[in-house]
mmCIF file of C-alpha atoms and ligand atoms in Angstrom:
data_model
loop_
_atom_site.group_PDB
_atom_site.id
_atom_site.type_symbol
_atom_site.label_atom_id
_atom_site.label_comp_id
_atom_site.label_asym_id
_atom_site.label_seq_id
_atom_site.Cartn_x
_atom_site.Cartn_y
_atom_site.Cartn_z
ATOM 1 C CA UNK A 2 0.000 0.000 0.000
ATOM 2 C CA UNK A 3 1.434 3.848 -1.471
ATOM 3 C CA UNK A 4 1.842 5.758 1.391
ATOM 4 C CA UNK A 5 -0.840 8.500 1.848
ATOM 5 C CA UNK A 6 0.134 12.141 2.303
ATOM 6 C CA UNK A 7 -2.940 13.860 0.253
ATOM 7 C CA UNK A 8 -6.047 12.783 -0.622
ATOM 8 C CA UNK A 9 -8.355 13.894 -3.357
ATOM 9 C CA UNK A 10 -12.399 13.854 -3.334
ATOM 10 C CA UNK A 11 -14.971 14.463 -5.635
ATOM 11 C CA UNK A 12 -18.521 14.429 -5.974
ATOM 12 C CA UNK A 13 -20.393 13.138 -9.476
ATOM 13 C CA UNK A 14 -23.841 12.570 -10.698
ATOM 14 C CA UNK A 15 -26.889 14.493 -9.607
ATOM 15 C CA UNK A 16 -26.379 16.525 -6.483
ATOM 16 C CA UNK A 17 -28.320 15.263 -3.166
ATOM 17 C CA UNK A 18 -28.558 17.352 -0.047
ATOM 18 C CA UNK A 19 -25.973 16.219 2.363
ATOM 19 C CA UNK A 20 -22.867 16.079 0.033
ATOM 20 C CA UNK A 21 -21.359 18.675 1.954
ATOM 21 C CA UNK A 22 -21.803 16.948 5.181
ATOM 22 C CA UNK A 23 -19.648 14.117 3.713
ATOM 23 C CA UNK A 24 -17.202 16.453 2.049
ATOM 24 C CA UNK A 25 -16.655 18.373 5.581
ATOM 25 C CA UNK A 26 -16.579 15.279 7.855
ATOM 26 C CA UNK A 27 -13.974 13.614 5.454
ATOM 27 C CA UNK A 28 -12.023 16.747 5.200
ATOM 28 C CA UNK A 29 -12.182 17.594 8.775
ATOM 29 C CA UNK A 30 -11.009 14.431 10.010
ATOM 30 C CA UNK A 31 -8.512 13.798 7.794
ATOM 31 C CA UNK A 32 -6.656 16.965 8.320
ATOM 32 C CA UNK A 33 -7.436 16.834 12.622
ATOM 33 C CA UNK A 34 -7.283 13.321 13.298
ATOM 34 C CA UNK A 35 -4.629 12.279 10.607
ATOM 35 C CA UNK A 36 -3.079 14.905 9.142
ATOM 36 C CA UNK A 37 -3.503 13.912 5.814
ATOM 37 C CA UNK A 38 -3.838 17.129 3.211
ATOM 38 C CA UNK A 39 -6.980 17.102 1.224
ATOM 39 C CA UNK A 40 -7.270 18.036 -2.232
ATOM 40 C CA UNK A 41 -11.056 18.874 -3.365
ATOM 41 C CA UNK A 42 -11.680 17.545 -7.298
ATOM 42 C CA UNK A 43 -14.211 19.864 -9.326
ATOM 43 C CA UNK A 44 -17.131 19.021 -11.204
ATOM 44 C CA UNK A 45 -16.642 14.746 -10.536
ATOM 45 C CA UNK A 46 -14.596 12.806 -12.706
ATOM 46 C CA UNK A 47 -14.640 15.997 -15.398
ATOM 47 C CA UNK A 48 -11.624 17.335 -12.670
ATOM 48 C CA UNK A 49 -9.485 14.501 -13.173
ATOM 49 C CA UNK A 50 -9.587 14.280 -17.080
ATOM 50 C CA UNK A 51 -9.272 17.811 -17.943
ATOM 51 C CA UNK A 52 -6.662 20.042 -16.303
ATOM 52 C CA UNK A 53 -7.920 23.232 -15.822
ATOM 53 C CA UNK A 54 -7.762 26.421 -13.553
ATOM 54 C CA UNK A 55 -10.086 25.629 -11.422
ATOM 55 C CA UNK A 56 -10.088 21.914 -11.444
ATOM 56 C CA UNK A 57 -8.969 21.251 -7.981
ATOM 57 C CA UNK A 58 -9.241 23.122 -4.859
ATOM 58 C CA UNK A 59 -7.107 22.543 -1.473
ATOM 59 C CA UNK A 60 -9.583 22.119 1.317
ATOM 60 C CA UNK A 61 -8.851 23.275 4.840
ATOM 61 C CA UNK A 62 -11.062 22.917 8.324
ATOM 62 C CA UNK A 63 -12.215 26.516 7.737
ATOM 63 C CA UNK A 64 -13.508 26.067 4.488
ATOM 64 C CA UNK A 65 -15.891 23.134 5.304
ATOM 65 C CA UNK A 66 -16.574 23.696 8.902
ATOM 66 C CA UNK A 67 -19.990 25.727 8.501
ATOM 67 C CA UNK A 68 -21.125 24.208 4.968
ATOM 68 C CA UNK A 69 -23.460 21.220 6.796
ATOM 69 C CA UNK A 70 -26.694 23.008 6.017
ATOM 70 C CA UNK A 71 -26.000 24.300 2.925
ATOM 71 C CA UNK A 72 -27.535 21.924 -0.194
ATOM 72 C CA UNK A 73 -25.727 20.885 -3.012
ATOM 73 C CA UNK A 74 -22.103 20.528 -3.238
ATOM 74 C CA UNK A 75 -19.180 22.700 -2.998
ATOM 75 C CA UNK A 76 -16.735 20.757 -5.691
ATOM 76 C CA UNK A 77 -19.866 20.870 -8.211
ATOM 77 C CA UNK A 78 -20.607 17.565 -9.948
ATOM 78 C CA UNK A 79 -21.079 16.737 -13.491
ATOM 79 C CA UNK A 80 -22.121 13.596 -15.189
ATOM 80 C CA UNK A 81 -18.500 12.832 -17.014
ATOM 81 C CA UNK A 82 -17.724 9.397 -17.820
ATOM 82 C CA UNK A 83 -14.099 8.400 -18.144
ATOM 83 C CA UNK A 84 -14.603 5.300 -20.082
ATOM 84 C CA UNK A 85 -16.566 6.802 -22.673
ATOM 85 C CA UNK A 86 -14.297 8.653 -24.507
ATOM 86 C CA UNK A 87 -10.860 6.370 -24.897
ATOM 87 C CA UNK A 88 -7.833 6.997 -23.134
ATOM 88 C CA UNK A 89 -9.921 9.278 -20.725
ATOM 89 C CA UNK A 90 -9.630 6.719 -17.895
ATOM 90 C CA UNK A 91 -5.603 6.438 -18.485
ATOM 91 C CA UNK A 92 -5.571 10.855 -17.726
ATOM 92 C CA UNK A 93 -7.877 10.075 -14.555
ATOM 93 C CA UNK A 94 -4.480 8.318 -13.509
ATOM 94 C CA UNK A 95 -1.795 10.657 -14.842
ATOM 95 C CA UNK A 96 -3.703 13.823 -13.564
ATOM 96 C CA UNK A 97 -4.060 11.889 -9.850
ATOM 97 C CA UNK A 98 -0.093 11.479 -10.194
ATOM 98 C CA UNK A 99 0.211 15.076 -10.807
ATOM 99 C CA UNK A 100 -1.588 16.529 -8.279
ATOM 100 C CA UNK A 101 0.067 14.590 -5.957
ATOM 101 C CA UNK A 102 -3.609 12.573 -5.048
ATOM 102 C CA UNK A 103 -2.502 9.177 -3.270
ATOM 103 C CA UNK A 104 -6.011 8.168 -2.619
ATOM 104 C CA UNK A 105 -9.601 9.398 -3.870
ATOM 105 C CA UNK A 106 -12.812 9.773 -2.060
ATOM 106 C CA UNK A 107 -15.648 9.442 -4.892
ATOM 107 C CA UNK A 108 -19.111 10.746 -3.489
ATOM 108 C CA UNK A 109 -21.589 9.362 -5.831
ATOM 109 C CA UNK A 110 -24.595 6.946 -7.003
ATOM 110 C CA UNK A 111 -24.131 3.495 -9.372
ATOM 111 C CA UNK A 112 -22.690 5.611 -12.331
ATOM 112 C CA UNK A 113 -20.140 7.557 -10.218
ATOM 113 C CA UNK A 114 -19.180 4.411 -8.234
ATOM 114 C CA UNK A 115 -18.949 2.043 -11.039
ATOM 115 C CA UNK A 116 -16.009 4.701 -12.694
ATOM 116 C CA UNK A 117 -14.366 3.931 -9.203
ATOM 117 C CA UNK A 118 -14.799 0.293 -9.090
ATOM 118 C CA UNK A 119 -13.103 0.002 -12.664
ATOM 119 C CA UNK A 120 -10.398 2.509 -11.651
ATOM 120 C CA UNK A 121 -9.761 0.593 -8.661
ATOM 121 C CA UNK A 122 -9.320 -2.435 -10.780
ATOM 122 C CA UNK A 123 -7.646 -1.274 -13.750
ATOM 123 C CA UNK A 124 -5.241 0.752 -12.214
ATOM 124 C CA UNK A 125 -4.861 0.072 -8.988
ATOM 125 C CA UNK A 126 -6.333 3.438 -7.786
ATOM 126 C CA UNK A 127 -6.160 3.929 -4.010
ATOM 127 C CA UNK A 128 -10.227 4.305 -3.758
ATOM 128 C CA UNK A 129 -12.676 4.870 -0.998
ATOM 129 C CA UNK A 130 -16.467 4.882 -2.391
ATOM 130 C CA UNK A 131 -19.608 7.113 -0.537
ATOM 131 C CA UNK A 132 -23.051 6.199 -2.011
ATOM 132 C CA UNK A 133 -25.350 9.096 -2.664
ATOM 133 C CA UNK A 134 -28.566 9.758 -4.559
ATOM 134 C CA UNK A 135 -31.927 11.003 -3.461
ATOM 135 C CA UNK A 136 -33.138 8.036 -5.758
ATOM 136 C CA UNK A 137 -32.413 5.318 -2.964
ATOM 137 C CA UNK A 138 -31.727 2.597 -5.445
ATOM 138 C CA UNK A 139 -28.214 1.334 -4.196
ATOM 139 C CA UNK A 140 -28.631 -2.103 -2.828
ATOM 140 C CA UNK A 141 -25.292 -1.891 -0.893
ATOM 141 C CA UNK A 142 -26.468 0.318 1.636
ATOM 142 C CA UNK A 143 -29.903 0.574 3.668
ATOM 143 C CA UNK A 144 -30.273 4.023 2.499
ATOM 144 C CA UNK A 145 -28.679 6.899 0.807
ATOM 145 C CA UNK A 146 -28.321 10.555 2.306
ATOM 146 C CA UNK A 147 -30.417 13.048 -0.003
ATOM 147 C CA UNK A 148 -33.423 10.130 0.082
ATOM 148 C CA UNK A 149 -34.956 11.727 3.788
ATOM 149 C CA UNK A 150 -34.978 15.609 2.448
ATOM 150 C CA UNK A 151 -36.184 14.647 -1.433
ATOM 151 C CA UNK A 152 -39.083 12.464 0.094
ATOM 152 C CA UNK A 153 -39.716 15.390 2.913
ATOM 153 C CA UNK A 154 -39.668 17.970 -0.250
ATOM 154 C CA UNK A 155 -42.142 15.891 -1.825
ATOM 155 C CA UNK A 156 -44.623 15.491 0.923
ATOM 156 C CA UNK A 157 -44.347 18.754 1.786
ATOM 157 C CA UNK A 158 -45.184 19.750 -1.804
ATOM 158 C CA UNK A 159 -47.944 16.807 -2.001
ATOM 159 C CA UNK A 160 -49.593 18.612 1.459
ATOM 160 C CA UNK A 161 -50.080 22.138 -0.492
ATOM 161 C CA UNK A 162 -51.318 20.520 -3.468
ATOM 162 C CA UNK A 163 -54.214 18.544 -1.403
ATOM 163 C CA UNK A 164 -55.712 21.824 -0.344
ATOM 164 C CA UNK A 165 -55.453 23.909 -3.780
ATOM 165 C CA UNK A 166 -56.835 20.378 -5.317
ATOM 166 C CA UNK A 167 -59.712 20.317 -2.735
ATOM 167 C CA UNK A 168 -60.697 23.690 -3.148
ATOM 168 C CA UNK A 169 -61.026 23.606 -7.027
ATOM 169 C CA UNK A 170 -62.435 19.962 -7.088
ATOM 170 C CA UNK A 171 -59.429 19.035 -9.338
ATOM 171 C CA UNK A 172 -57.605 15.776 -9.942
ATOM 172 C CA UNK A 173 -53.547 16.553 -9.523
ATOM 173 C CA UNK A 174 -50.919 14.104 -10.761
ATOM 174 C CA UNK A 175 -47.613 15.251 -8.866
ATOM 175 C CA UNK A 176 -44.561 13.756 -11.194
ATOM 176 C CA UNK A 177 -41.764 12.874 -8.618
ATOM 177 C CA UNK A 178 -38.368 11.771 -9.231
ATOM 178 C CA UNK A 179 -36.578 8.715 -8.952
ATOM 179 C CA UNK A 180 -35.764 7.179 -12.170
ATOM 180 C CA UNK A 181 -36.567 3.333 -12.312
ATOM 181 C CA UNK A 182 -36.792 3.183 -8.738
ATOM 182 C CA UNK A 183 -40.069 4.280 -7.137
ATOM 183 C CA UNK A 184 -38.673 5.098 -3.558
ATOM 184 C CA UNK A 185 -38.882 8.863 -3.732
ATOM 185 C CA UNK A 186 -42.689 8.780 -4.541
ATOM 186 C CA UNK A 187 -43.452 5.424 -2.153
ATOM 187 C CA UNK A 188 -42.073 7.447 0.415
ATOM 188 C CA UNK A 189 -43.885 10.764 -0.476
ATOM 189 C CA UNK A 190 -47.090 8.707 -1.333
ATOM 190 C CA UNK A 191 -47.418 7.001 2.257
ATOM 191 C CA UNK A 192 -46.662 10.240 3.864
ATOM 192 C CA UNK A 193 -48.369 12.675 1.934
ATOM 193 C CA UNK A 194 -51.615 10.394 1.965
ATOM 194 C CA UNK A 195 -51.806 10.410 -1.915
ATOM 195 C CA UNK A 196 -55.245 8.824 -3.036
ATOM 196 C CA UNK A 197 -52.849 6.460 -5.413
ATOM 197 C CA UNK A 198 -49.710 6.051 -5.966
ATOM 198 C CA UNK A 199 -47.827 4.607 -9.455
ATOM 199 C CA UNK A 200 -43.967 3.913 -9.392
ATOM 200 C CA UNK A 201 -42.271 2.186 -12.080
ATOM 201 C CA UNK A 202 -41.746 -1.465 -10.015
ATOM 202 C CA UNK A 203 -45.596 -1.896 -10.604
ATOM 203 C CA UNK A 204 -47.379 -1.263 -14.407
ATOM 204 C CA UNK A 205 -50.260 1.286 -13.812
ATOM 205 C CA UNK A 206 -53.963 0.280 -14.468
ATOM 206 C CA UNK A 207 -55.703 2.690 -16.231
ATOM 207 C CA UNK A 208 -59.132 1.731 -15.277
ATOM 208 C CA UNK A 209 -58.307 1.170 -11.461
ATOM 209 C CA UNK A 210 -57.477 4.496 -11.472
ATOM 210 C CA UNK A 211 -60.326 5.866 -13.218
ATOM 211 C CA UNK A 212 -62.763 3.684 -11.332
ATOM 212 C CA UNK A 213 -61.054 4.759 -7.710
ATOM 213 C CA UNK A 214 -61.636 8.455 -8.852
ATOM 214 C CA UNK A 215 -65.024 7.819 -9.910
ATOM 215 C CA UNK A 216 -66.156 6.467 -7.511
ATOM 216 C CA UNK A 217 -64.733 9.092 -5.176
ATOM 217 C CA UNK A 218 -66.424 11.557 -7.334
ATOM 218 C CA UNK A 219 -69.791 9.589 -6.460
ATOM 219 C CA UNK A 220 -69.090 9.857 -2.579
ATOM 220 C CA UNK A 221 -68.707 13.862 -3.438
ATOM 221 C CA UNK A 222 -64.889 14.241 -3.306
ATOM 222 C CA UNK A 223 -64.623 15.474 -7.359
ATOM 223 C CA UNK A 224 -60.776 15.669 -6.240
ATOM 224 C CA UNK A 225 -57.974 13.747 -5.377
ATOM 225 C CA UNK A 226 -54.129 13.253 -5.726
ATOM 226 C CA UNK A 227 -52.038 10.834 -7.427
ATOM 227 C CA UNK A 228 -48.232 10.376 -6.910
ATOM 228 C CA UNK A 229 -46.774 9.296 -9.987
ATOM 229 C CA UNK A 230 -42.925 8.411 -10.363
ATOM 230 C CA UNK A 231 -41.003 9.867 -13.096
ATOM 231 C CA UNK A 232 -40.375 6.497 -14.615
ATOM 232 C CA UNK A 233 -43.646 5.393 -14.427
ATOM 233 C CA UNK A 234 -44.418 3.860 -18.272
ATOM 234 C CA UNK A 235 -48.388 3.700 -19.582
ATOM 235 C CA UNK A 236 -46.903 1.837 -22.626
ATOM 236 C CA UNK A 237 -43.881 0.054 -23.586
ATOM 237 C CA UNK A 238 -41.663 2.396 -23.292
ATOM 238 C CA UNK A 239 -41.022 5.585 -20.926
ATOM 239 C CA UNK A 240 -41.785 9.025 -21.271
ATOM 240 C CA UNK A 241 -38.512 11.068 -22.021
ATOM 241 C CA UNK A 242 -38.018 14.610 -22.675
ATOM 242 C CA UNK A 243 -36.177 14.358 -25.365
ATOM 243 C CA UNK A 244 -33.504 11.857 -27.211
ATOM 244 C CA UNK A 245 -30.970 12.920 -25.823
ATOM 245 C CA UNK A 246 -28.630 10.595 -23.438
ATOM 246 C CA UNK A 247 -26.611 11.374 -20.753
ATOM 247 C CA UNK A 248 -22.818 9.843 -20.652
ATOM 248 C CA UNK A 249 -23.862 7.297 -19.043
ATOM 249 C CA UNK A 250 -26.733 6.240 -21.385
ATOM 250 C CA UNK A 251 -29.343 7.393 -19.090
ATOM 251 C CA UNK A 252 -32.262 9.257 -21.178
ATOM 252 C CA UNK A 253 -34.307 12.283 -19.775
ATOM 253 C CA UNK A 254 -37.267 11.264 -18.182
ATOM 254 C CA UNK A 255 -40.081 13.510 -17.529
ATOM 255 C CA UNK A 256 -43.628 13.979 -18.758
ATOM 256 C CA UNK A 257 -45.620 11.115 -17.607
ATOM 257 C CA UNK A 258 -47.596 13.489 -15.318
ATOM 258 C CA UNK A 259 -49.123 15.891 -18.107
ATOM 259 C CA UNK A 260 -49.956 12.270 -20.331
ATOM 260 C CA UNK A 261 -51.463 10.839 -17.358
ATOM 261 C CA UNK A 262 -53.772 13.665 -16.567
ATOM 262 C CA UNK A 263 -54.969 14.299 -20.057
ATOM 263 C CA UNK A 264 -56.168 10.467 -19.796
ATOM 264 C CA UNK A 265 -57.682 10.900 -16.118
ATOM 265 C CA UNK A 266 -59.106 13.778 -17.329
ATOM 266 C CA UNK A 267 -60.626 12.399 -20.416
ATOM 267 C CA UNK A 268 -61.737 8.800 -18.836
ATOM 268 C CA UNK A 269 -63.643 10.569 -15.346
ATOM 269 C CA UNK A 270 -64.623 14.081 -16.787
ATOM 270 C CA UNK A 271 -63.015 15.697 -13.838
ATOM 271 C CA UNK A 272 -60.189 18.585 -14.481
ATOM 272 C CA UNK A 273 -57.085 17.413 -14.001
ATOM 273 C CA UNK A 274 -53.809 18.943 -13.795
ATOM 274 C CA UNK A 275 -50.357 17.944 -13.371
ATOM 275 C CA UNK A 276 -47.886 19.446 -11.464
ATOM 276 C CA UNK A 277 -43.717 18.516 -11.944
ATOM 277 C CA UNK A 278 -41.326 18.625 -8.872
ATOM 278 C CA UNK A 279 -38.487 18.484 -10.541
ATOM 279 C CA UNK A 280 -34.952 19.163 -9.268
ATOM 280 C CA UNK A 281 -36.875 21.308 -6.253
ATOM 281 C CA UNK A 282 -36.604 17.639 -4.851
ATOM 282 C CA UNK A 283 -32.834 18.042 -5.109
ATOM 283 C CA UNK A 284 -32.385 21.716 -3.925
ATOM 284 C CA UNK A 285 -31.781 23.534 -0.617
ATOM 285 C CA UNK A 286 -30.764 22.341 2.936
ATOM 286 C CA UNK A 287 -30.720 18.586 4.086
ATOM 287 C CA UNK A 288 -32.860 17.295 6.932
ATOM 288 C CA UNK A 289 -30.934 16.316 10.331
ATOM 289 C CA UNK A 290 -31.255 13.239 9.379
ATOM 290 C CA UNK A 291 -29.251 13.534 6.013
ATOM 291 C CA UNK A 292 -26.678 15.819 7.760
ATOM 292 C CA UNK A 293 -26.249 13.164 10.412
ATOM 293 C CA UNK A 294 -25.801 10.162 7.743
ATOM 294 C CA UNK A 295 -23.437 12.215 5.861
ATOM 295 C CA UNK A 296 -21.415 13.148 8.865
ATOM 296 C CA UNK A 297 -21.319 9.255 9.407
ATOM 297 C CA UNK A 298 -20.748 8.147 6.155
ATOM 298 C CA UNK A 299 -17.911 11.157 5.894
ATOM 299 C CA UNK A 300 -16.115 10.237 8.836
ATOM 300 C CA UNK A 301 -15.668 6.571 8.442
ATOM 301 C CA UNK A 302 -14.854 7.206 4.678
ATOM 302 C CA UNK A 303 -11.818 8.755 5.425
ATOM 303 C CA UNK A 304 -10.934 5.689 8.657
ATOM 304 C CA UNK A 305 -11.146 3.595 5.362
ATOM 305 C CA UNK A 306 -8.674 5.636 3.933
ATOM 306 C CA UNK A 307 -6.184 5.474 6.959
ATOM 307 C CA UNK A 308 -7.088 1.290 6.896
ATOM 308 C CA UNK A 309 -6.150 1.457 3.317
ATOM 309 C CA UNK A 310 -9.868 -0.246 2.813
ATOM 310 C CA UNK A 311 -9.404 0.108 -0.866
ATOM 311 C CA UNK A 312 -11.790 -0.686 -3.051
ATOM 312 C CA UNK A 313 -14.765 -0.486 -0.605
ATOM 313 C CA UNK A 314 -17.313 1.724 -0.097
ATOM 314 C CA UNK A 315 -18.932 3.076 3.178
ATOM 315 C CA UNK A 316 -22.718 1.876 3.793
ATOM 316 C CA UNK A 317 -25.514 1.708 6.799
ATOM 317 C CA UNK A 318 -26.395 -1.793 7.454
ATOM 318 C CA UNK A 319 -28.721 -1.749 10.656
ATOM 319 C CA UNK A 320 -27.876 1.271 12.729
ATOM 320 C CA UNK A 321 -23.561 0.670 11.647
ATOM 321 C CA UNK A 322 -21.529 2.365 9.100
ATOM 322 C CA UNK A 323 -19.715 -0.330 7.312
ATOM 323 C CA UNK A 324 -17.820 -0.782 4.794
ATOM 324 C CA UNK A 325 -18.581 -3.097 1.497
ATOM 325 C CA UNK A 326 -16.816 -4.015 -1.711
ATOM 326 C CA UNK A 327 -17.444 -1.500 -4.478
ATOM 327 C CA UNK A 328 -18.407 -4.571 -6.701
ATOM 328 C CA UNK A 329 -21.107 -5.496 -4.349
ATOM 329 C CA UNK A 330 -21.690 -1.405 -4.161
ATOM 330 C CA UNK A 331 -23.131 -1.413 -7.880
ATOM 331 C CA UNK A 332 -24.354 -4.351 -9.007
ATOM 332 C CA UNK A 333 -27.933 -4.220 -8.844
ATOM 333 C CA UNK A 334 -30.822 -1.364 -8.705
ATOM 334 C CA UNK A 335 -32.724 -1.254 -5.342
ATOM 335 C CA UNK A 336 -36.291 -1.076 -6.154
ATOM 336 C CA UNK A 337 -39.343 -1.215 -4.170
ATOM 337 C CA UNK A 338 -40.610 -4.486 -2.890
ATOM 338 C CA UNK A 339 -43.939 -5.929 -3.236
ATOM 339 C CA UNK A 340 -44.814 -5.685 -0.010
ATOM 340 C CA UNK A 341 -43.817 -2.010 0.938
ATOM 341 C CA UNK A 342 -46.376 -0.838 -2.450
ATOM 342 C CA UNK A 343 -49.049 -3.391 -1.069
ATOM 343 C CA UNK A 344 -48.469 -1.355 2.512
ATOM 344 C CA UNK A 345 -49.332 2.124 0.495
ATOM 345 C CA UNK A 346 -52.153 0.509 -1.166
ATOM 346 C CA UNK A 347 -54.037 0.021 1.705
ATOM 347 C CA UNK A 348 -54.349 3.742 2.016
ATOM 348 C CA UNK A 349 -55.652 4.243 -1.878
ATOM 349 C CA UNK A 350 -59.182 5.441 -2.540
HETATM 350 O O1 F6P B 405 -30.457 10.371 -9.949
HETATM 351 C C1 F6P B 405 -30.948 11.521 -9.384
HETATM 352 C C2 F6P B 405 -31.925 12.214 -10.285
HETATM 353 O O2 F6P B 405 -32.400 13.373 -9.620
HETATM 354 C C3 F6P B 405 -33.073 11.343 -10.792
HETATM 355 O O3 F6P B 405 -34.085 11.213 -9.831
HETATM 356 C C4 F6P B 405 -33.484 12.113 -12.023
HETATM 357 O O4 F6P B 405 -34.094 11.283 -12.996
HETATM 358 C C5 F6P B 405 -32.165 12.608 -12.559
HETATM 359 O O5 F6P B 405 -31.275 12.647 -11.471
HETATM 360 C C6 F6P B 405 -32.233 13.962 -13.182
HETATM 361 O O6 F6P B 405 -30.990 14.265 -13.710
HETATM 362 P P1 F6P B 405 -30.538 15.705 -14.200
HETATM 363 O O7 F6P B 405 -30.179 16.478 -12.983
HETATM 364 O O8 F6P B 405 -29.355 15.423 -15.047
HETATM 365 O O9 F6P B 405 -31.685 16.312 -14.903
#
């Protein structure tokens, strides 16, 4: 094991409130407890292929120590993929040697982690892994930071819907976030008390839906809410906003809310609206419970550093932060069981 003097981090993929609490716990104790120097990487993996100005920043106590509450991430993230392009993956290396980096912290979901999996095992790459993503879909870990404060968003925005819904006797499909998992909008359905609620583990039935709004209609409540996940499909394939692909080969998704309330609208009679969260699911200041789980996942990321746990990534299992194999880390999508969507059921109607 290469002696470690500095150590690099970055953050990749789409932001999640509590990346800062991980980027200050790492940084603080590495530099207090053992007096490593830490080297901030900006804007991911797009920091390590391309050497620019600003493409690294040296991180001290006093620049982290108050940025716990504030959302987003100070080393900005991008969605750069080293093994797209050829011979990007080889610079990753070169531009580590240069800047002195002797191990990496890599903040990020399946996309960011897989880069540091094959890194690890291409090259050798001294590499600590932190799963993030409000999505919730690594099965490493029992849950992600950025999951609590998207699904608090989301019921939060679900609650002020109700009552602008109820008022105008009007059907509204909130579109939540969350890709091909349906966490984000189980979560926000079950505690926002949506009348039904459609992630992408379970294919939508058009006329249960009409029927359960119907018949609400008939019992005098013209008006209800439906939670409807971002990756929800009506057909074979998903609603995108456009062709484009990300480097990663994800496509946009986005506008299954406006094509399922012109059908609710059209099969029950009743206006119908949709309304998009969007990245406001993303945005602003983390719960406690995110900063805590980032403080936790930040501080024993950077003991795995100082164990030379290379290779691994840091994960809650129970109430412990432990540390698994970044192999293990990204092999498979968590998605919603059966029985968690037959719990929210019970409440539909
Ligand atoms: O993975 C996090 C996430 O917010 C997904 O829920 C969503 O589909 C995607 O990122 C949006 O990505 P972008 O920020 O690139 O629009």
């Amino acid at each position: 094991m290469a002696e470690v003097n500095r150590i690099g981090m970055l953050t990749g993929g789409g932001d999640a409130p509590g990346l800062n609490g991980v980027i200050r716990a790492v940084t603080m104790r590495s530099i207090n407890e053992y007096g490593y120097e830490v080297l901030g990487v900006m804007r991911g993996w797009r920091g390590l292929i391309k050497r620019e100005e600003d493409s690294t920043m040296s991180l001290s106590v006093a620049d982290v120590r108050y940025i716990l509450e504030e959302g987003g991430t100070i080393l900005k993230s991008s969605r750069t993929n080293p093994y797209k392009n050829e011979g990007d993956a080889e610079k990753v290396v070169e531009n580590m040697k240069e800047y002195g980096i002797d191990a990496l912290v890599a903040i990020g979901g399946d996309d960011t982690l897989g880069v540091a999996k094959r890194l690890h095992d291409d090259f050798g790459v001294q590499m600590v892994g932190c799963p993030k993503t409000i999505d919730n879909d690594l099965s490493a870990t029992d849950t992600t930071f950025g999951y609590d404060t998207a699904v608090s968003i989301a019921t939060e925005a679900i609650d002020r819907i109700r009552t602008t819904a109820k008022s105008h006797e009007r059907i509204m499909v909130v579109e939540i976030m969350g890709r091909h998992a349906g966490w984000i909008t189980w979560g926000a359905g079950v505690a926002g008390a949506a009348n039904i609620t459609l992630i992408p583990e379970v294919e939508p039935d058009l006329d249960e839906i009409t029927n359960l709004f119907k018949k609400r209609a008939e019992n005098g409540e013209s008006w209800g809410i439906v939670a409807v996940s971002e990756g929800v499909a009506l057909s074979e394939d998903y609603i995108t906003q456009n062709a484009e692909k990300d480097e990663f080969g994800h496509v946009r998704l986005g506008g299954i809310g406006e094509t399922l309330a012109g059908e609710i609208k059209e099969r029950t009679g009743i206006d119908t609206r949709h309304v998009v969260l969007g990245h406001l699911q993303r945005g602003g200041t983390p719960t406690a419970f995110d900063r805590i789980l980032s403080t936790r996942y930040g501080l024993r990321a950077a003991e795995a550093v100082r164990n030379g746990e290379w290779g691994q990534m840091v994960a809650l299992r129970g109430n412990e932060i432990v540390t698994v194999s970044l192999n293990e880390a990204t092999e498979e999508t968590k998605t919603v069981p059966d029985d968690l969507y037959r719990a929210a059921a019970t409440f539909f109607g």
